Amino acid sequence: MKRLISLVVGILFMCTFSSLFGAEVTTVTIWTPHDFDVRYKDKGVYETLWRPFEEEHPNIKIQWTRVPDWEQKFRIAAAAGQLPDIFAVDGINVPAYATRGLLEPLDRWVPKEVQRDYWRPALEEMTWDGKLYAVGLETNAHLLYYNTALFKNAGISKPPTSWEELVSIGQKLTQDFNGDGKIDQFGLSIPLGRNEYVMWILSAFIWANKGDIISPDGTRAVCNEPKAVEAVQFLSDLVNKYKIVPKAGQIQAGPEGAFIGQKVAMEYGGTFNLGPWQKYLKTVPWKVTFTPGAVKGTRVSGVGGWHFAMWSGSKNKEAAGEVIKYLTSPYMIKTLASSYGIALRMSISKEMKQDSTYPWSVGIAQMKVGRPRPRHPEYPTITDAMQQAFDNAILGGIPPKQALDEAARRINEVLKKK
Amino acid sequence: MKMRKSQFNLLTKIFFYIVLSGLSIGFLIPFLWMISTALKKPEYVWVFPPQWIPNPVVWKNFPEALKIMNFSFHLRNTLIITSLTMLGTLLSSSLVAYGFAMFRFKFREVLFMLLLSTMMLPSQVTIIPLFIVFTSLRWVNTFKPLIIPSFFGSPFFIFLLRQFFLTIPRELNEAAIIDGAGYFTIYRKIILPLSKPAIASVAIFQFMGAWNDFFGPLVYLNQMEKYPLSLALYAFRGVYSTDWHYLMAASVVITLPCLIVFFLAQRYFIQGITLTGMKG
Amino acid sequence: MERKSRLAQREAKYGYLFISPWLLGFLMFVIIPIIASLYLSFTNYELFKPGTSWIGFKNYIELLTQDRLFWLSLYNTVYYTVFSVPLGIGVALILALLLNRKLYGVTIYRTIFYLPSVTSGVALSLLWVWLFNPTYGLINVLLGKIGIQGPGWISDPKWAKPAFILMSLWGVGGTMVILLAGLQGVPEQLYEAAELDGANWWQKFRHVTFPMISPVIFFNLIMGIIGAFQYFTQAYVMTGGGPVDSTLFYVLYLFRQGFLLLRMGYASAMAWLLFIVILLLTIIQFKLASYWVYYEAEGR
């Protein structure tokens, strides 16, 4: 009798317990190129980013992986249908991936009020065709970095606020100190070469001159119209006519070279440098300001960044949706901002007083006049054609109109196909 | 006569040393810069004029870099992949090379050209179908796609060893066959001992290739715990900034085992093999 | 007579047996991707887009008749190959000859020259970008110290390819090691015999060394061509093909078409055209080899 009772009790015990433990645990996989493990090495990635979520959701585990060479790995995995539940995506690729059915719409997990709280240019990158396809990871605006020590040496007190001033100040700062015929210090540095960073910075010059790359309705290329041609001519002049920009390009990995080496007095860059470049302040007293518009008093900035998206082929959409919700939470926005700069939601940014703390305030002001690169499923061709045009016009000695005509031809070809 | 000869030898020796040392410096400069960068504080990496001797010298960069990238953890993965692929390659490639070099059979030339032609198609277009093959085998996110194919021969090494085996006189083979030796015995007792420098070269190259292999692990591994050192190194390459001093420090440390292996393998590069003992 | 054919049969059987590992591996891992990529080259396959259809030779025709960059990238690649392969083998041969002796410290020198081949790609590629910087990079700074105005290297369309060729020379350590191994296999008696005949060092090289290591030189030539035609990683990391497409090598352009512009079918066609070029060159080299490559085993 005793044995029977203990058997029954044992079975009841196990049943109760298994209903607690037997609940299914779903693992949500996340891939990013971002080095969370390094950025959050003090407390550890898990402690900082994922534990708060897992505590709220005991049935969901998060498995995050950092991917070293994103371009290749992502495309191979995607082509073979082997993507994680959530992955990072460069904002410029959202239209291309969304139209090709790679991304899951996220509207059902992110209410409209939350969406509207994101900075407008960042939100533009996160949406396509009226639907939300990504939630922000980090976003960046343009900044003009300048070396106050070199400015002082040349007797200049204020950074440029127009293209005219950019040239005149740049010329004063381009100097051959020892008279050996070689320029020892250049006035300005802009990215040159063949990569997306070049496109990000230089396309803003076209906008600064009130030109554009494709028409607002996305049906035709306008990059060879007069305002755009003028802008590219200006870029070419900076290098070839006024000679205030050195020809050696910056590499994608980081623009540390010339500006941090103090061989260049001004440099176009992004808010993503504000954190990493703090350590250089001792040797290079830099400050930031707005990127000048063509005409004094006008301003425009490029905006770009990476965001989290959900794979349309995910087998754990509900669980992944919960993670997406978490990624829009004030806690995550703040934590990511502590590493990457601008807080993606305006309310959080205000809370963190970013708009009143230098140098973030400059970045925030730039966000307010910021715009993303052209939104179109054929962006890969658009950026390739534009990079080619910049390269040919600035370094290749080809007249800007001709280079941009060629780009317009290529762009129109793919715009027609859609 | 003797005196002139030894003077000549001394002069040639000095000449050699000068030439070699001059070239060495040229070859070493990028490394010296790497080591120099590895010992700098981050804000001094890009200073101009370039600082050769770091000031201050930050030895701390090395242990810090290794800790951040979790060196000892990922070292294990690299060791597993490297040792198993070395085993697989040495075994299979030498056997296949022996087959191509020492045997006459129909289609031999065609098959050999086929072997070579597999190296002529850029991997960028075969990687996606290959990835799908491995996906259907359920080998993705394991070491299998990296290790198992090495047991089936690698065209590069097969070609290399075949060339070396063809420098061995045929008479040796034929004599052994007449004596009744099996093909495998010939392989073991004649071919291999005469090919020590070649085998050592294959070992060196395979070690180095597997140790530094980036693309294979990148494509097939999805979890950070499985990353070998070549992928873990990317901890220092963020999306927007790179920790150069740590990257260089870690790269230096990762290179060391390859150098040690090369150094040790040198004793198989003995000069001048005599064949006199091989008759009969 | 009968015994000979049985021997020959046995030899053939064992020949196939010994090469069977490769044959098996080929059938399992290699043949499917090859056939798949060939098939894709005749389609309009685009990454992530459903609806791939057969378009026949359209990709090939577009490449050969409408794609300026196809011809430019082919030119860039041939340029690179023509210089880097012979120069590389030449330099490696000189180094191997210098180091094939019992000089004190020869192991250290060999290690130094091999060092570049051993380092992991990325850190070094980025280092070279810095080294090549026309104004602040080490190379021009050193050239300046001996009074030479250094060129723009990878920022100058005229000097970008030479810059990559220079970089490739820096990496001849691997070729050197293979040649060293080849030199090790030259029997000492041959040198002794030549010396008895009164040969000087050039004659020794021409009549003993070179023929004996010709199979190994041949290997380096073929592998050099195959490798140089597929040159990719350094250009991808360092220049992205610029400036002005001067470093747009063939496989880099292929990568751009297939992975960045997502036109995988087109890229596959590019791959197969490259394959044909390399295969033809290789076959020609094999035919020419009978004039200068000496195989002891075949007793010629």
Coordinates of C-alpha atoms in Angstrom, one line a residue, chain C residues 4 33 45 96 121 128 195 208 233 251:
Chain C
K4 CA 53.1 -8.2 -70.3
P33 CA 28.4 22.4 -58.1
Y45 CA 19.2 33.5 -62.2
A96 CA 65.9 29.2 -53.7
G121 CA 45.1 38.0 -45.2
W128 CA 49.7 47.4 -47.4
E195 CA 82.4 19.6 -62.3
V208 CA 71.9 19.9 -64.5
T233 CA 41.0 38.9 -52.3
V251 CA 37.1 37.6 -60.6

